[in-house]
């Protein structure tokens, strides 16, 4: 049996998704043009903090919380007409998650280059 490595999956995803810089993310967030979504595990948020005004959707529930036909859909949690801007700790999981949202049919989706590690070093406020 041959399986694709996680590295291959991330590389393929990065070729197909939109990656934005910290500055682009800050501008989109400041202008209220996007949903800033933290897909890290709750333990990571508890340990490292969170970005002020971001929404937390754990990676394992992302597809279910954003699918209007799912019993887990979080109606009203996000503006479904705005761009979904995802981040994780370093940018690997968010690349895969952005690809999944594209596969679901979301047209306005991106992920932040460098993830939370880069966000901590930027203009974003960590709480």
Coordinates of N, CA, C and O in Angstrom, one line a residue:
X1 N 0.8 -1.2 0.0 CA 0.0 0.0 0.0 C 0.9 1.2 0.0 O 1.8 1.4 0.8
X2 N 0.6 2.2 -0.9 CA 1.3 3.4 -0.9 C 0.4 4.5 -0.4 O -0.8 4.6 -0.9
X3 N 0.8 5.3 0.5 CA 0.1 6.4 1.0 C 0.8 7.7 0.7 O 2.0 7.7 0.6
X4 N 0.1 8.8 0.6 CA 0.7 10.1 0.5 C 1.1 10.6 1.9 O 0.4 10.4 2.8
X5 N 2.2 11.2 1.9 CA 2.7 11.7 3.2 C 2.0 13.0 3.5 O 1.4 13.7 2.6
X6 N 2.0 13.4 4.8 CA 1.4 14.7 5.2 C 2.1 15.8 4.5 O 1.5 16.8 4.1
X7 N 3.4 15.7 4.3 CA 4.2 16.7 3.5 C 3.7 16.9 2.1 O 3.5 18.0 1.6
X8 N 3.4 15.8 1.5 CA 2.9 15.8 0.1 C 1.5 16.5 0.1 O 1.2 17.3 -0.8
X9 N 0.6 16.1 1.0 CA -0.7 16.7 1.1 C -0.7 18.2 1.3 O -1.4 18.9 0.6
X10 N 0.2 18.6 2.2 CA 0.4 20.1 2.4 C 0.9 20.8 1.2 O 0.4 21.8 0.8
X11 N 1.9 20.2 0.6 CA 2.5 20.8 -0.7 C 1.4 20.9 -1.8 O 1.3 22.0 -2.4
X12 N 0.6 19.9 -2.0 CA -0.4 19.9 -2.9 C -1.5 21.0 -2.6 O -2.0 21.7 -3.5
X13 N -1.8 21.1 -1.3 CA -2.8 22.1 -0.9 C -2.3 23.5 -1.2 O -3.0 24.3 -1.7
X14 N -1.0 23.7 -0.8 CA -0.4 25.1 -1.0 C -0.4 25.5 -2.5 O -0.5 26.7 -2.8
X15 N -0.4 24.5 -3.4 CA -0.4 24.8 -4.8 C -1.8 25.2 -5.3 O -2.0 25.8 -6.3
X16 N -2.8 24.9 -4.5 CA -4.2 25.1 -4.9 C -5.0 26.2 -4.1 O -6.1 26.5 -4.4
X17 N -4.4 26.6 -3.0 CA -5.1 27.6 -2.1 C -4.5 29.0 -2.2 O -3.3 29.1 -2.6
X18 N -5.1 29.9 -1.6 CA -4.6 31.3 -1.5 C -3.9 31.4 -0.1 O -4.5 31.1 0.9
X19 N -2.7 31.8 -0.1 CA -1.9 32.1 1.1 C -1.8 33.6 1.2 O -1.4 34.3 0.3
X20 N -2.1 34.1 2.4 CA -2.0 35.6 2.6 C -0.9 35.9 3.7 O -0.7 35.0 4.6
X21 N -0.4 37.0 3.6 CA 0.6 37.5 4.6 C -0.1 38.0 5.9 O -1.3 38.2 5.9
X22 N 0.7 38.1 6.9 CA 0.2 38.7 8.2 C -0.4 40.1 7.9 O -1.4 40.4 8.4
X23 N 0.3 40.9 7.1 CA -0.2 42.2 6.9 C -1.5 42.2 6.1 O -2.4 43.0 6.4
X24 N -1.6 41.3 5.1 CA -2.9 41.2 4.4 C -4.0 40.8 5.4 O -5.1 41.3 5.3
X25 N -3.7 39.8 6.2 CA -4.7 39.4 7.2 C -5.1 40.5 8.2 O -6.3 40.6 8.5
X26 N -4.1 41.3 8.6 CA -4.4 42.4 9.5 C -5.3 43.4 8.8 O -6.3 43.9 9.4
X27 N -5.0 43.7 7.6 CA -5.9 44.7 6.8 C -7.3 44.1 6.7 O -8.3 44.9 6.9
X28 N -7.4 42.9 6.3 CA -8.8 42.3 6.1 C -9.5 42.3 7.4 O -10.7 42.6 7.4
X29 N -8.9 42.0 8.5 CA -9.5 41.9 9.8 C -9.9 43.3 10.2 O -11.0 43.5 10.7
X30 N -9.0 44.3 10.1 CA -9.2 45.6 10.5 C -10.4 46.3 9.7 O -11.2 47.1 10.3
X31 N -10.6 45.9 8.5 CA -11.6 46.4 7.6 C -12.9 45.5 7.7 O -13.8 45.8 6.9
X32 N -12.9 44.6 8.6 CA -14.1 43.7 8.8 C -14.5 43.0 7.5 O -15.7 42.9 7.2
X33 N -13.5 42.5 6.8 CA -13.7 41.9 5.5 C -13.7 40.4 5.5 O -13.8 39.7 4.5
X34 N -13.4 39.8 6.7 CA -13.2 38.4 6.7 C -13.6 37.8 8.1 O -13.8 38.5 9.1
X35 N -13.7 36.5 8.1 CA -13.8 35.7 9.4 C -12.4 35.2 9.7 O -11.9 34.4 8.9
X36 N -11.9 35.6 10.7 CA -10.5 35.1 11.1 C -10.8 33.9 12.0 O -11.3 34.0 13.1
X37 N -10.3 32.7 11.5 CA -10.7 31.5 12.2 C -9.4 30.7 12.6 O -8.5 30.4 11.8
X38 N -9.4 30.5 13.9 CA -8.3 29.8 14.6 C -8.7 28.3 14.6 O -9.7 28.0 15.3
X39 N -8.0 27.4 13.9 CA -8.3 26.0 13.9 C -7.5 25.2 14.9 O -7.6 23.9 14.9
X40 N -6.7 25.8 15.7 CA -5.9 25.0 16.7 C -6.8 24.3 17.7 O -7.9 24.7 17.9
X41 N -6.2 23.3 18.3 CA -6.8 22.6 19.4 C -7.0 23.5 20.6 O -6.2 24.4 20.8
X42 N -8.1 23.3 21.3 CA -8.4 24.1 22.5 C -7.2 24.2 23.5 O -7.0 25.2 24.1
X43 N -6.5 23.1 23.6 CA -5.3 23.1 24.5 C -4.2 24.0 24.1 O -3.5 24.6 24.9
X44 N -4.1 24.2 22.8 CA -3.1 25.2 22.2 C -3.6 26.6 22.6 O -2.7 27.5 23.0
X45 N -4.9 26.9 22.5 CA -5.4 28.2 22.9 C -5.1 28.5 24.3 O -4.7 29.6 24.7
X46 N -5.4 27.5 25.2 CA -5.3 27.6 26.6 C -3.8 27.9 27.0 O -3.5 28.7 27.9
X47 N -2.9 27.3 26.3 CA -1.5 27.4 26.6 C -0.8 28.6 26.0 O 0.0 29.3 26.6
X48 N -1.2 29.0 24.7 CA -0.5 30.0 24.0 C -1.3 31.4 23.9 O -0.7 32.4 23.6
X49 N -2.6 31.3 24.2 CA -3.4 32.5 24.0 C -4.1 32.4 22.6 O -4.0 31.5 21.9
X50 N -4.9 33.5 22.4 CA -5.7 33.5 21.2 C -5.6 34.9 20.6 O -5.4 35.9 21.3
X51 N -5.9 35.0 19.3 CA -6.0 36.3 18.6 C -7.3 37.0 19.0 O -8.3 36.4 18.8
X52 N -7.2 38.2 19.4 CA -8.4 39.0 19.8 C -9.3 39.0 18.6 O -8.9 39.3 17.4
X53 N -10.6 38.8 18.8 CA -11.7 38.9 17.8 C -11.6 37.8 16.7 O -12.2 37.9 15.7
X54 N -10.8 36.7 17.0 CA -10.9 35.6 16.1 C -11.9 34.6 16.6 O -12.3 34.6 17.7
X55 N -12.4 33.7 15.7 CA -13.3 32.7 16.0 C -12.5 31.4 16.1 O -11.7 31.1 15.3
X56 N -12.9 30.6 17.1 CA -12.2 29.3 17.3 C -13.1 28.2 16.7 O -14.3 28.0 17.1
X57 N -12.6 27.5 15.7 CA -13.3 26.3 15.2 C -12.2 25.2 15.1 O -11.3 25.3 14.3
X58 N -12.3 24.2 16.0 CA -11.3 23.2 16.0 C -11.2 22.5 14.6 O -12.3 22.3 14.0
X59 N -10.0 22.2 14.2 CA -9.8 21.5 12.9 C -10.7 20.3 12.7 O -11.3 20.1 11.6
X60 N -10.9 19.5 13.7 CA -11.7 18.3 13.6 C -13.2 18.6 13.4 O -13.9 17.7 12.9
X61 N -13.7 19.8 13.6 CA -15.1 20.1 13.5 C -15.4 21.1 12.4 O -16.5 21.4 12.1
X62 N -14.4 21.6 11.7 CA -14.5 22.7 10.7 C -15.6 22.4 9.6 O -16.5 23.2 9.4
X63 N -15.5 21.2 9.0 CA -16.4 20.9 7.9 C -17.8 20.9 8.5 O -18.8 21.3 7.8
X64 N -18.0 20.3 9.7 CA -19.3 20.2 10.2 C -20.0 21.5 10.7 O -21.1 21.7 10.5
X65 N -19.1 22.3 11.3 CA -19.6 23.6 11.8 C -19.9 24.6 10.6 O -20.7 25.5 10.8
X66 N -19.3 24.4 9.5 CA -19.6 25.3 8.3 C -20.5 24.7 7.3 O -20.7 25.4 6.3
X67 N -21.0 23.6 7.5 CA -22.0 23.0 6.6 C -23.4 23.2 7.0 O -23.8 22.7 8.0
X68 N -24.1 24.1 6.3 CA -25.5 24.4 6.7 C -26.4 23.2 6.8 O -27.4 23.3 7.5
X69 N -26.1 22.1 6.2 CA -26.9 20.9 6.3 C -26.5 20.0 7.5 O -27.2 19.0 7.7
X70 N -25.4 20.3 8.2 CA -25.0 19.5 9.3 C -25.7 19.8 10.6 O -26.0 21.0 10.8
X71 N -25.9 18.8 11.4 CA -26.6 19.1 12.7 C -25.7 19.9 13.6 O -26.1 20.4 14.6
X72 N -24.4 19.9 13.2 CA -23.4 20.7 14.0 C -23.2 22.1 13.5 O -22.4 22.9 14.1
X73 N -23.9 22.5 12.5 CA -23.8 23.9 11.9 C -23.9 24.9 12.9 O -24.9 24.9 13.7
X74 N -23.0 25.9 13.0 CA -23.1 27.0 13.9 C -23.7 28.2 13.3 O -23.0 29.1 12.9
X75 N -25.0 28.2 13.1 CA -25.7 29.3 12.4 C -25.5 30.6 13.2 O -25.6 30.7 14.4
X76 N -25.0 31.6 12.4 CA -24.8 32.9 13.0 C -23.4 33.1 13.6 O -23.1 34.2 14.0
X77 N -22.6 32.1 13.7 CA -21.3 32.2 14.3 C -20.4 33.0 13.4 O -19.6 33.8 13.9
X78 N -20.5 32.8 12.1 CA -19.7 33.5 11.1 C -20.6 34.1 10.0 O -21.7 33.7 9.8
X79 N -20.0 35.1 9.4 CA -20.7 35.7 8.2 C -20.2 34.9 7.0 O -19.1 34.9 6.5
X80 N -21.1 34.0 6.5 CA -20.8 33.1 5.4 C -20.5 33.8 4.1 O -20.0 33.1 3.2
X81 N -20.8 35.1 4.0 CA -20.5 35.8 2.8 C -19.1 36.4 2.8 O -18.6 36.9 1.7
X82 N -18.4 36.4 3.9 CA -17.1 37.0 4.0 C -16.0 35.9 3.8 O -16.3 34.7 3.9
X83 N -14.8 36.3 3.4 CA -13.7 35.4 3.3 C -13.4 34.7 4.6 O -13.4 35.3 5.6
X84 N -13.1 33.4 4.5 CA -12.7 32.6 5.6 C -11.2 32.6 5.6 O -10.6 32.1 4.7
X85 N -10.6 33.2 6.6 CA -9.1 33.3 6.7 C -8.7 32.4 7.9 O -9.1 32.7 9.1
X86 N -8.1 31.3 7.6 CA -7.7 30.3 8.6 C -6.3 30.4 9.0 O -5.4 30.9 8.3
X87 N -6.1 30.0 10.3 CA -4.7 29.9 10.8 C -4.6 28.8 11.8 O -5.6 28.5 12.5
X88 N -3.5 28.2 11.9 CA -3.2 27.2 12.9 C -1.9 27.6 13.6 O -1.6 28.8 13.6
X89 N -1.1 26.7 14.1 CA 0.1 27.1 14.8 C 1.2 27.6 13.9 O 1.8 28.6 14.1
X90 N 1.4 26.9 12.8 CA 2.5 27.2 11.9 C 2.1 27.3 10.4 O 2.9 27.7 9.6
X91 N 0.9 26.9 10.0 CA 0.5 27.0 8.6 C 0.3 25.7 7.9 O -0.1 25.7 6.7
X92 N 0.5 24.6 8.5 CA 0.3 23.3 7.9 C -1.1 22.8 7.9 O -1.7 22.5 6.9
X93 N -1.7 22.8 9.1 CA -3.1 22.3 9.2 C -4.0 23.3 8.5 O -5.0 22.9 7.9
X94 N -3.7 24.6 8.6 CA -4.6 25.6 8.0 C -4.6 25.5 6.5 O -5.6 25.7 5.8
X95 N -3.4 25.1 5.9 CA -3.4 24.8 4.4 C -4.3 23.7 4.1 O -5.1 23.8 3.1
X96 N -4.3 22.6 4.8 CA -5.1 21.5 4.5 C -6.6 21.9 4.7 O -7.5 21.5 4.0
X97 N -6.9 22.6 5.8 CA -8.2 23.1 6.1 C -8.8 24.0 5.0 O -9.9 23.9 4.6
X98 N -7.9 24.9 4.5 CA -8.4 25.8 3.4 C -8.7 25.0 2.2 O -9.7 25.3 1.5
X99 N -7.9 24.0 1.9 CA -8.2 23.1 0.7 C -9.5 22.4 0.9 O -10.3 22.3 0.0
X100 N -9.8 21.9 2.1 CA -11.0 21.3 2.4 C -12.2 22.2 2.2 O -13.2 21.8 1.6
X101 N -12.1 23.4 2.6 CA -13.2 24.4 2.5 C -13.4 24.7 1.0 O -14.6 24.8 0.5
X102 N -12.3 24.8 0.2 CA -12.5 24.9 -1.2 C -13.2 23.7 -1.8 O -14.1 23.9 -2.7
X103 N -12.8 22.5 -1.4 CA -13.5 21.3 -1.9 C -14.9 21.3 -1.6 O -15.8 20.7 -2.3
X104 N -15.3 22.0 -0.5 CA -16.7 22.0 0.0 C -17.5 23.0 -0.9 O -18.7 23.0 -0.9
X105 N -16.8 23.9 -1.6 CA -17.4 24.9 -2.4 C -17.2 26.4 -2.0 O -17.7 27.3 -2.6
X106 N -16.5 26.6 -0.9 CA -16.2 27.9 -0.5 C -15.3 28.6 -1.5 O -14.3 28.0 -1.8
X107 N -15.6 29.7 -2.0 CA -14.8 30.4 -3.0 C -13.9 31.4 -2.4 O -12.8 31.7 -2.9
X108 N -14.3 32.0 -1.2 CA -13.4 33.0 -0.6 C -12.8 32.4 0.7 O -13.4 32.4 1.7
X109 N -11.6 31.8 0.5 CA -11.0 31.1 1.6 C -9.5 31.3 1.4 O -8.9 31.3 0.3
X110 N -8.8 31.5 2.5 CA -7.3 31.6 2.5 C -6.7 31.2 3.8 O -7.5 30.9 4.8
X111 N -5.4 31.1 3.9 CA -4.8 30.8 5.1 C -3.6 31.7 5.3 O -3.1 32.3 4.3
X112 N -3.2 31.9 6.6 CA -2.2 32.9 6.9 C -0.8 32.2 6.9 O -0.6 31.2 7.7
X113 N 0.1 32.7 6.1 CA 1.5 32.2 6.1 C 2.1 32.4 7.5 O 2.1 33.5 8.0
X114 N 2.6 31.3 8.0 CA 3.3 31.3 9.3 C 2.4 31.1 10.5 O 3.0 30.9 11.6
X115 N 1.1 31.1 10.4 CA 0.2 30.8 11.4 C 0.3 31.6 12.7 O 0.8 32.8 12.7
X116 N -0.1 31.1 13.8 CA -0.1 31.8 15.1 C 1.3 32.2 15.5 O 1.5 33.3 16.1
X117 N 2.3 31.4 15.1 CA 3.7 31.8 15.5 C 4.0 33.2 14.9 O 4.7 34.0 15.5
X118 N 3.6 33.4 13.6 CA 3.8 34.7 13.0 C 2.9 35.8 13.5 O 3.3 36.9 13.7
X119 N 1.7 35.4 13.8 CA 0.7 36.3 14.4 C 1.2 36.9 15.7 O 0.9 38.1 16.0
X120 N 1.8 36.1 16.5 CA 2.3 36.6 17.8 C 3.3 37.7 17.7 O 3.5 38.5 18.6
X121 N 4.0 37.7 16.5 CA 5.1 38.7 16.3 C 4.6 39.9 15.5 O 5.4 40.7 15.0
X122 N 3.3 40.1 15.4 CA 2.7 41.1 14.5 C 1.9 42.1 15.3 O 1.9 42.2 16.5
X123 N 1.1 42.9 14.5 CA 0.2 43.9 15.1 C -1.0 43.3 15.8 O -1.8 44.0 16.5
X124 N -1.3 42.0 15.5 CA -2.5 41.4 16.1 C -2.3 41.3 17.6 O -1.2 41.1 18.1
X125 N -3.4 41.5 18.3 CA -3.4 41.5 19.8 C -3.7 40.0 20.3 O -4.7 39.4 19.9
X126 N -2.8 39.5 21.1 CA -3.0 38.2 21.7 C -3.6 38.3 23.1 O -3.1 39.1 23.9
X127 N -4.7 37.6 23.3 CA -5.3 37.7 24.6 C -5.3 36.3 25.3 O -5.1 35.3 24.7

